Amino acid sequence: MITLASDYFATAYMAGLSHIIGLSIIGATIAVLAGMSPSFAQGLAVGRAVEAVGRQPEAAGQIRSTMLIGCVVAETGGVYGLAVSMILIFANPFVSMFVDNLPAL
Amino acid sequence: MDNNLDFNIQTYHRIYLTDELWISINDTLISTWIIGGILIIFAIIARIKIKNFKPVPETRFQNIIEAMVEGFDNFVAGVMTRKYAFLGNWFFGVFMFLVFANISGIFGLRPPTADFATTYPIALTTVILMQYMGIRYNMKKGEYVREFFRPVFLFAPLNVISEFSRSISLSLRLFGNMAGGLIVMGLIYGLFPWFLSIGIPGGLSIYFDIIVGALHAFMFVVLSMYFIMMKVPQED
């Protein structure tokens, strides 16, 4: 009877853990997709900057520094997504929550 | 290959203050000590050699030092005005530390900036400096306080939150870029077969460690300056 109960417990434990880890990986993949839109926006910004340099080559230095600051600020959203996915993969809070709150057998 | 794919921070030793509270001697701390030591030794050497400096530079060392200091001072005076250019002393230190920390990945260290515990305090000093400069220079008619009640007084809590969210966005940007580069480089070193790992990781390392590192150290400093310039009165 005791072995049966512990077997059942181990199976349920592994099922719950793999459930949490698998869904976390899917969530991390979706979170990293936030990098799409900043890349798109940076492409637009750089294209406009190239147009501006072509129109006014003497202002190239100022345009370049302004474009770089804009690009780096626009990148923040993508970096937030990357941070969320890294937390979900490397420092998953739900796994430790699951392990800490196991019911006593 | 297993060890290469572990991106977490390795802890080597723990100094227990009490049972619950400890100081970890880990990768980040050791890299920070090495980088800080290099910078301090460089500063001491420059301080000793400065006695032999001539009004017209003769040695290569003096030329390099003068170019660095003058270039950064002019750059700070361009972004901030001459009135606040004394902050260049602080930002030069931050910039040198961040540059050395970001490119330390090519010397086999784990970059200290790939740890949120390094970038957040540096960004927090920027926010504290913002508040200090605002109180010091913008308090004459109470503009510093009035800024928080714009556009109407109901926005005061949101304005306070937005002040501190600057530190989070500033530090998370640097941390995310450096940690992302670290993970991509680790995957490339760990997962490429031997015939692909002859020249390709070197080129990618130049991008992820040197270009991204230098760019984001520079951007950290520039954005800090812009944030501080928002809080002080502009003279023109």
GROMACS .gro file of C-alpha atoms in nm:
model
  341
    1MET     CA    1   0.000   0.000   0.000
    2ILE     CA    2   0.282   0.237   0.092
    3THR     CA    3   0.479   0.170  -0.229
    4LEU     CA    4   0.165   0.218  -0.435
    5ALA     CA    5   0.103   0.558  -0.277
    6SER     CA    6   0.463   0.672  -0.324
    7ASP     CA    7   0.461   0.553  -0.686
    8TYR     CA    8   0.147   0.747  -0.752
    9PHE     CA    9   0.298   1.050  -0.584
   10ALA     CA   10   0.618   1.034  -0.789
   11THR     CA   11   0.424   1.003  -1.114
   12ALA     CA   12   0.201   1.296  -1.028
   13TYR     CA   13   0.505   1.500  -0.924
   14MET     CA   14   0.688   1.438  -1.251
   15ALA     CA   15   0.374   1.511  -1.452
   16GLY     CA   16   0.322   1.841  -1.274
   17LEU     CA   17   0.686   1.944  -1.307
   18SER     CA   18   0.707   1.862  -1.678
   19HIS     CA   19   0.379   2.044  -1.733
   20ILE     CA   20   0.516   2.358  -1.569
   21ILE     CA   21   0.852   2.344  -1.750
   22GLY     CA   22   0.700   2.278  -2.092
   23LEU     CA   23   0.448   2.559  -2.065
   24SER     CA   24   0.723   2.791  -1.939
   25ILE     CA   25   0.935   2.718  -2.245
   26ILE     CA   26   0.639   2.792  -2.474
   27GLY     CA   27   0.578   3.116  -2.282
   28ALA     CA   28   0.946   3.209  -2.314
   29THR     CA   29   0.932   3.155  -2.690
   30ILE     CA   30   0.627   3.379  -2.720
   31ALA     CA   31   0.792   3.645  -2.502
   32VAL     CA   32   1.103   3.654  -2.718
   33LEU     CA   33   0.882   3.727  -3.020
   34ALA     CA   34   0.857   4.080  -2.875
   35GLY     CA   35   1.191   4.136  -3.049
   36MET     CA   36   1.018   4.142  -3.388
   37SER     CA   37   0.863   4.488  -3.364
   38PRO     CA   38   1.174   4.676  -3.241
   39SER     CA   39   1.374   4.524  -3.528
   40PHE     CA   40   1.110   4.640  -3.773
   41ALA     CA   41   1.104   4.987  -3.618
   42GLN     CA   42   1.482   5.011  -3.620
   43GLY     CA   43   1.485   4.920  -3.986
   44LEU     CA   44   1.239   5.200  -4.059
   45ALA     CA   45   1.441   5.449  -3.853
   46VAL     CA   46   1.769   5.359  -4.022
   47GLY     CA   47   1.605   5.382  -4.364
   48ARG     CA   48   1.480   5.732  -4.288
   49ALA     CA   49   1.822   5.829  -4.154
   50VAL     CA   50   1.987   5.710  -4.476
   51GLU     CA   51   1.738   5.917  -4.674
   52ALA     CA   52   1.817   6.219  -4.460
   53VAL     CA   53   2.194   6.173  -4.505
   54GLY     CA   54   2.141   6.142  -4.880
   55ARG     CA   55   1.947   6.465  -4.882
   56GLN     CA   56   2.184   6.655  -4.651
   57PRO     CA   57   2.527   6.489  -4.631
   58GLU     CA   58   2.681   6.768  -4.419
   59ALA     CA   59   2.451   6.682  -4.124
   60ALA     CA   60   2.559   6.317  -4.120
   61GLY     CA   61   2.715   6.323  -3.772
   62GLN     CA   62   2.413   6.472  -3.599
   63ILE     CA   63   2.174   6.240  -3.783
   64ARG     CA   64   2.383   5.938  -3.687
   65SER     CA   65   2.391   6.017  -3.317
   66THR     CA   66   2.020   6.097  -3.305
   67MET     CA   67   1.940   5.776  -3.492
   68LEU     CA   68   2.153   5.569  -3.255
   69ILE     CA   69   1.981   5.709  -2.948
   70GLY     CA   70   1.640   5.649  -3.105
   71CYS     CA   71   1.735   5.293  -3.200
   72VAL     CA   72   1.862   5.210  -2.853
   73VAL     CA   73   1.551   5.352  -2.688
   74ALA     CA   74   1.327   5.162  -2.929
   75GLU     CA   75   1.513   4.843  -2.843
   76THR     CA   76   1.389   4.854  -2.484
   77GLY     CA   77   1.066   4.672  -2.562
   78GLY     CA   78   1.247   4.382  -2.722
   79VAL     CA   79   1.490   4.363  -2.432
   80TYR     CA   80   1.198   4.343  -2.189
   81GLY     CA   81   1.072   4.039  -2.379
   82LEU     CA   82   1.420   3.885  -2.367
   83ALA     CA   83   1.439   3.945  -1.992
   84VAL     CA   84   1.100   3.780  -1.937
   85SER     CA   85   1.203   3.476  -2.140
   86MET     CA   86   1.536   3.450  -1.957
   87ILE     CA   87   1.357   3.459  -1.621
   88LEU     CA   88   1.119   3.187  -1.743
   89ILE     CA   89   1.406   2.964  -1.858
   90PHE     CA   90   1.690   3.021  -1.610
   91ALA     CA   91   1.520   3.145  -1.294
   92ASN     CA   92   1.171   3.004  -1.322
   93PRO     CA   93   0.968   3.114  -1.019
   94PHE     CA   94   0.691   2.860  -1.078
   95VAL     CA   95   0.915   2.555  -1.046
   96SER     CA   96   1.039   2.664  -0.704
   97MET     CA   97   0.682   2.755  -0.607
   98PHE     CA   98   0.573   2.402  -0.706
   99VAL     CA   99   0.862   2.235  -0.524
  100ASP     CA  100   0.816   2.440  -0.209
  101ASN     CA  101   0.441   2.383  -0.182
  102LEU     CA  102   0.435   2.003  -0.217
  103PRO     CA  103   0.168   1.848   0.005
  104ALA     CA  104   0.308   1.630   0.282
  105LEU     CA  105   0.251   1.262   0.213
  106MET     CA  106   2.940   2.052  -2.358
  107ASP     CA  107   2.722   2.042  -2.049
  108ASN     CA  108   2.931   2.303  -1.872
  109ASN     CA  109   2.927   2.538  -2.170
  110LEU     CA  110   2.550   2.556  -2.172
  111ASP     CA  111   2.514   2.665  -1.810
  112PHE     CA  112   2.459   3.040  -1.825
  113ASN     CA  113   2.387   3.090  -1.459
  114ILE     CA  114   2.632   3.267  -1.232
  115GLN     CA  115   2.872   3.022  -1.067
  116THR     CA  116   2.909   3.062  -0.693
  117TYR     CA  117   3.248   2.950  -0.562
  118HIS     CA  118   3.230   3.032  -0.195
  119ARG     CA  119   2.986   3.169   0.056
  120ILE     CA  120   3.074   3.383   0.356
  121TYR     CA  121   2.799   3.339   0.613
  122LEU     CA  122   2.716   3.648   0.815
  123THR     CA  123   2.430   3.472   0.990
  124ASP     CA  124   2.253   3.149   0.900
  125GLU     CA  125   2.014   3.323   0.662
  126LEU     CA  126   2.238   3.595   0.524
  127TRP     CA  127   2.550   3.536   0.319
  128ILE     CA  128   2.786   3.700   0.073
  129SER     CA  129   2.847   3.496  -0.241
  130ILE     CA  130   3.191   3.498  -0.402
  131ASN     CA  131   3.080   3.442  -0.760
  132ASP     CA  132   3.180   3.509  -1.120
  133THR     CA  133   3.039   3.860  -1.125
  134LEU     CA  134   3.225   3.965  -0.812
  135ILE     CA  135   3.558   3.824  -0.933
  136SER     CA  136   3.527   3.990  -1.276
  137THR     CA  137   3.435   4.318  -1.109
  138TRP     CA  138   3.741   4.295  -0.885
  139ILE     CA  139   3.969   4.223  -1.180
  140ILE     CA  140   3.829   4.510  -1.386
  141GLY     CA  141   3.837   4.748  -1.092
  142GLY     CA  142   4.195   4.648  -1.018
  143ILE     CA  143   4.301   4.712  -1.377
  144LEU     CA  144   4.135   5.054  -1.376
  145ILE     CA  145   4.287   5.148  -1.039
  146ILE     CA  146   4.636   5.040  -1.149
  147PHE     CA  147   4.595   5.239  -1.470
  148ALA     CA  148   4.484   5.543  -1.271
  149ILE     CA  149   4.781   5.514  -1.033
  150ILE     CA  150   5.025   5.484  -1.324
  151ALA     CA  151   4.870   5.790  -1.489
  152ARG     CA  152   4.888   5.979  -1.159
  153ILE     CA  153   5.258   5.899  -1.117
  154LYS     CA  154   5.344   5.983  -1.477
  155ILE     CA  155   5.151   6.310  -1.469
  156LYS     CA  156   5.447   6.475  -1.288
  157ASN     CA  157   5.662   6.438  -1.599
  158PHE     CA  158   5.399   6.582  -1.833
  159LYS     CA  159   5.509   6.877  -2.047
  160PRO     CA  160   5.288   7.159  -2.182
  161VAL     CA  161   5.354   7.020  -2.529
  162PRO     CA  162   5.316   6.641  -2.522
  163GLU     CA  163   5.630   6.446  -2.593
  164THR     CA  164   5.544   6.091  -2.492
  165ARG     CA  165   5.283   5.865  -2.643
  166PHE     CA  166   5.126   5.804  -2.302
  167GLN     CA  167   5.056   6.171  -2.244
  168ASN     CA  168   4.899   6.202  -2.587
  169ILE     CA  169   4.666   5.911  -2.520
  170ILE     CA  170   4.562   6.043  -2.177
  171GLU     CA  171   4.502   6.395  -2.309
  172ALA     CA  172   4.303   6.269  -2.606
  173MET     CA  173   4.079   6.057  -2.381
  174VAL     CA  174   4.015   6.328  -2.122
  175GLU     CA  175   3.974   6.613  -2.368
  176GLY     CA  176   3.754   6.414  -2.604
  177PHE     CA  177   3.521   6.305  -2.327
  178ASP     CA  178   3.510   6.653  -2.171
  179ASN     CA  179   3.416   6.811  -2.504
  180PHE     CA  180   3.154   6.545  -2.561
  181VAL     CA  181   2.999   6.603  -2.217
  182ALA     CA  182   3.005   6.979  -2.269
  183GLY     CA  183   2.824   6.925  -2.599
  184VAL     CA  184   2.544   6.713  -2.455
  185MET     CA  185   2.513   6.897  -2.126
  186THR     CA  186   2.604   7.264  -2.137
  187ARG     CA  187   2.931   7.405  -1.998
  188LYS     CA  188   2.751   7.480  -1.671
  189TYR     CA  189   2.695   7.114  -1.588
  190ALA     CA  190   3.009   6.978  -1.755
  191PHE     CA  191   3.164   6.899  -1.416
  192LEU     CA  192   2.953   6.582  -1.416
  193GLY     CA  193   3.189   6.454  -1.684
  194ASN     CA  194   3.424   6.340  -1.407
  195TRP     CA  195   3.162   6.097  -1.279
  196PHE     CA  196   3.046   5.983  -1.621
  197PHE     CA  197   3.400   5.915  -1.740
  198GLY     CA  198   3.444   5.671  -1.453
  199VAL     CA  199   3.113   5.500  -1.528
  200PHE     CA  200   3.195   5.486  -1.899
  201MET     CA  201   3.540   5.333  -1.847
  202PHE     CA  202   3.404   5.072  -1.606
  203LEU     CA  203   3.118   4.979  -1.838
  204VAL     CA  204   3.341   4.955  -2.146
  205PHE     CA  205   3.592   4.732  -1.969
  206ALA     CA  206   3.311   4.526  -1.816
  207ASN     CA  207   3.133   4.477  -2.148
  208ILE     CA  208   3.438   4.373  -2.347
  209SER     CA  209   3.574   4.150  -2.071
  210GLY     CA  210   3.387   3.862  -2.231
  211ILE     CA  211   3.658   3.820  -2.494
  212PHE     CA  212   3.918   3.767  -2.218
  213GLY     CA  213   3.727   3.473  -2.078
  214LEU     CA  214   3.565   3.651  -1.786
  215ARG     CA  215   3.192   3.649  -1.736
  216PRO     CA  216   3.089   4.011  -1.807
  217PRO     CA  217   2.976   4.171  -1.480
  218THR     CA  218   2.712   4.367  -1.671
  219ALA     CA  219   2.543   4.038  -1.766
  220ASP     CA  220   2.420   4.034  -1.406
  221PHE     CA  221   2.126   4.252  -1.308
  222ALA     CA  222   2.289   4.310  -0.969
  223THR     CA  223   2.563   4.514  -1.138
  224THR     CA  224   2.361   4.724  -1.377
  225TYR     CA  225   2.077   4.820  -1.144
  226PRO     CA  226   2.290   5.005  -0.883
  227ILE     CA  227   2.465   5.202  -1.157
  228ALA     CA  228   2.129   5.304  -1.303
  229LEU     CA  229   2.003   5.387  -0.953
  230THR     CA  230   2.291   5.630  -0.905
  231THR     CA  231   2.173   5.805  -1.222
  232VAL     CA  232   1.823   5.844  -1.079
  233ILE     CA  233   1.958   5.971  -0.747
  234LEU     CA  234   2.184   6.213  -0.934
  235MET     CA  235   1.881   6.331  -1.133
  236GLN     CA  236   1.691   6.411  -0.814
  237TYR     CA  237   1.997   6.578  -0.659
  238MET     CA  238   2.057   6.798  -0.963
  239GLY     CA  239   1.688   6.884  -0.980
  240ILE     CA  240   1.679   6.990  -0.616
  241ARG     CA  241   2.012   7.173  -0.637
  242TYR     CA  242   1.948   7.376  -0.953
  243ASN     CA  243   1.572   7.378  -1.008
  244MET     CA  244   1.438   7.454  -0.661
  245LYS     CA  245   1.444   7.835  -0.672
  246LYS     CA  246   1.078   7.887  -0.753
  247GLY     CA  247   0.979   7.529  -0.675
  248GLU     CA  248   0.991   7.401  -1.033
  249TYR     CA  249   1.130   7.070  -0.912
  250VAL     CA  250   0.817   7.006  -0.704
  251ARG     CA  251   0.584   7.150  -0.964
  252GLU     CA  252   0.720   6.908  -1.226
  253PHE     CA  253   0.560   6.623  -1.034
  254PHE     CA  254   0.211   6.778  -1.053
  255ARG     CA  255   0.200   6.805  -1.430
  256PRO     CA  256  -0.039   6.817  -1.612
  257VAL     CA  257  -0.278   6.805  -1.313
  258PHE     CA  258  -0.216   6.713  -0.952
  259LEU     CA  259  -0.377   6.370  -0.999
  260PHE     CA  260  -0.071   6.257  -1.194
  261ALA     CA  261   0.168   6.288  -0.897
  262PRO     CA  262   0.191   5.913  -0.817
  263LEU     CA  263   0.243   5.827  -1.183
  264ASN     CA  264   0.520   6.086  -1.212
  265VAL     CA  265   0.697   5.944  -0.908
  266ILE     CA  266   0.672   5.593  -1.056
  267SER     CA  267   0.802   5.716  -1.391
  268GLU     CA  268   1.109   5.862  -1.219
  269PHE     CA  269   1.203   5.523  -1.080
  270SER     CA  270   1.102   5.326  -1.387
  271ARG     CA  271   1.384   5.511  -1.564
  272SER     CA  272   1.634   5.321  -1.355
  273ILE     CA  273   1.468   4.991  -1.447
  274SER     CA  274   1.459   5.062  -1.820
  275LEU     CA  275   1.817   5.193  -1.819
  276SER     CA  276   1.960   4.894  -1.633
  277LEU     CA  277   1.746   4.631  -1.806
  278ARG     CA  278   1.855   4.755  -2.148
  279LEU     CA  279   2.224   4.707  -2.069
  280PHE     CA  280   2.166   4.380  -1.884
  281GLY     CA  281   1.945   4.234  -2.158
  282ASN     CA  282   2.187   4.314  -2.435
  283MET     CA  283   2.490   4.177  -2.252
  284ALA     CA  284   2.313   3.864  -2.125
  285GLY     CA  285   2.164   3.804  -2.470
  286GLY     CA  286   2.508   3.826  -2.628
  287LEU     CA  287   2.648   3.593  -2.360
  288ILE     CA  288   2.378   3.333  -2.429
  289VAL     CA  289   2.416   3.351  -2.807
  290MET     CA  290   2.796   3.317  -2.780
  291GLY     CA  291   2.760   3.030  -2.533
  292LEU     CA  292   2.522   2.847  -2.766
  293ILE     CA  293   2.757   2.899  -3.059
  294TYR     CA  294   3.062   2.776  -2.868
  295GLY     CA  295   2.873   2.483  -2.722
  296LEU     CA  296   2.662   2.361  -3.010
  297PHE     CA  297   2.865   2.422  -3.326
  298PRO     CA  298   3.047   2.118  -3.464
  299TRP     CA  299   3.423   2.154  -3.490
  300PHE     CA  300   3.438   2.236  -3.862
  301LEU     CA  301   3.206   2.534  -3.818
  302SER     CA  302   3.389   2.667  -3.513
  303ILE     CA  303   3.705   2.774  -3.694
  304GLY     CA  304   3.644   3.137  -3.786
  305ILE     CA  305   3.275   3.205  -3.736
  306PRO     CA  306   3.269   3.243  -3.354
  307GLY     CA  307   3.554   3.494  -3.374
  308GLY     CA  308   3.363   3.724  -3.606
  309LEU     CA  309   3.045   3.692  -3.402
  310SER     CA  310   3.242   3.758  -3.084
  311ILE     CA  311   3.370   4.085  -3.231
  312TYR     CA  312   3.009   4.190  -3.284
  313PHE     CA  313   2.852   4.068  -2.961
  314ASP     CA  314   3.135   4.153  -2.724
  315ILE     CA  315   3.307   4.459  -2.866
  316ILE     CA  316   3.058   4.648  -3.086
  317VAL     CA  317   2.745   4.587  -2.878
  318GLY     CA  318   2.941   4.633  -2.556
  319ALA     CA  319   3.099   4.964  -2.649
  320LEU     CA  320   2.776   5.094  -2.806
  321HIS     CA  321   2.566   5.016  -2.500
  322ALA     CA  322   2.821   5.152  -2.253
  323PHE     CA  323   2.818   5.473  -2.457
  324MET     CA  324   2.438   5.478  -2.477
  325PHE     CA  325   2.405   5.421  -2.103
  326VAL     CA  326   2.613   5.732  -2.039
  327VAL     CA  327   2.438   5.940  -2.306
  328LEU     CA  328   2.090   5.851  -2.182
  329SER     CA  329   2.195   5.926  -1.823
  330MET     CA  330   2.306   6.270  -1.936
  331TYR     CA  331   1.982   6.334  -2.121
  332PHE     CA  332   1.779   6.227  -1.818
  333ILE     CA  333   1.976   6.466  -1.598
  334MET     CA  334   1.937   6.748  -1.850
  335MET     CA  335   1.559   6.703  -1.831
  336LYS     CA  336   1.563   6.791  -1.461
  337VAL     CA  337   1.779   7.104  -1.466
  338PRO     CA  338   1.699   7.446  -1.619
  339GLN     CA  339   1.842   7.496  -1.967
  340GLU     CA  340   2.054   7.805  -2.021
  341ASP     CA  341   2.054   7.954  -2.366
   0.00000   0.00000   0.00000
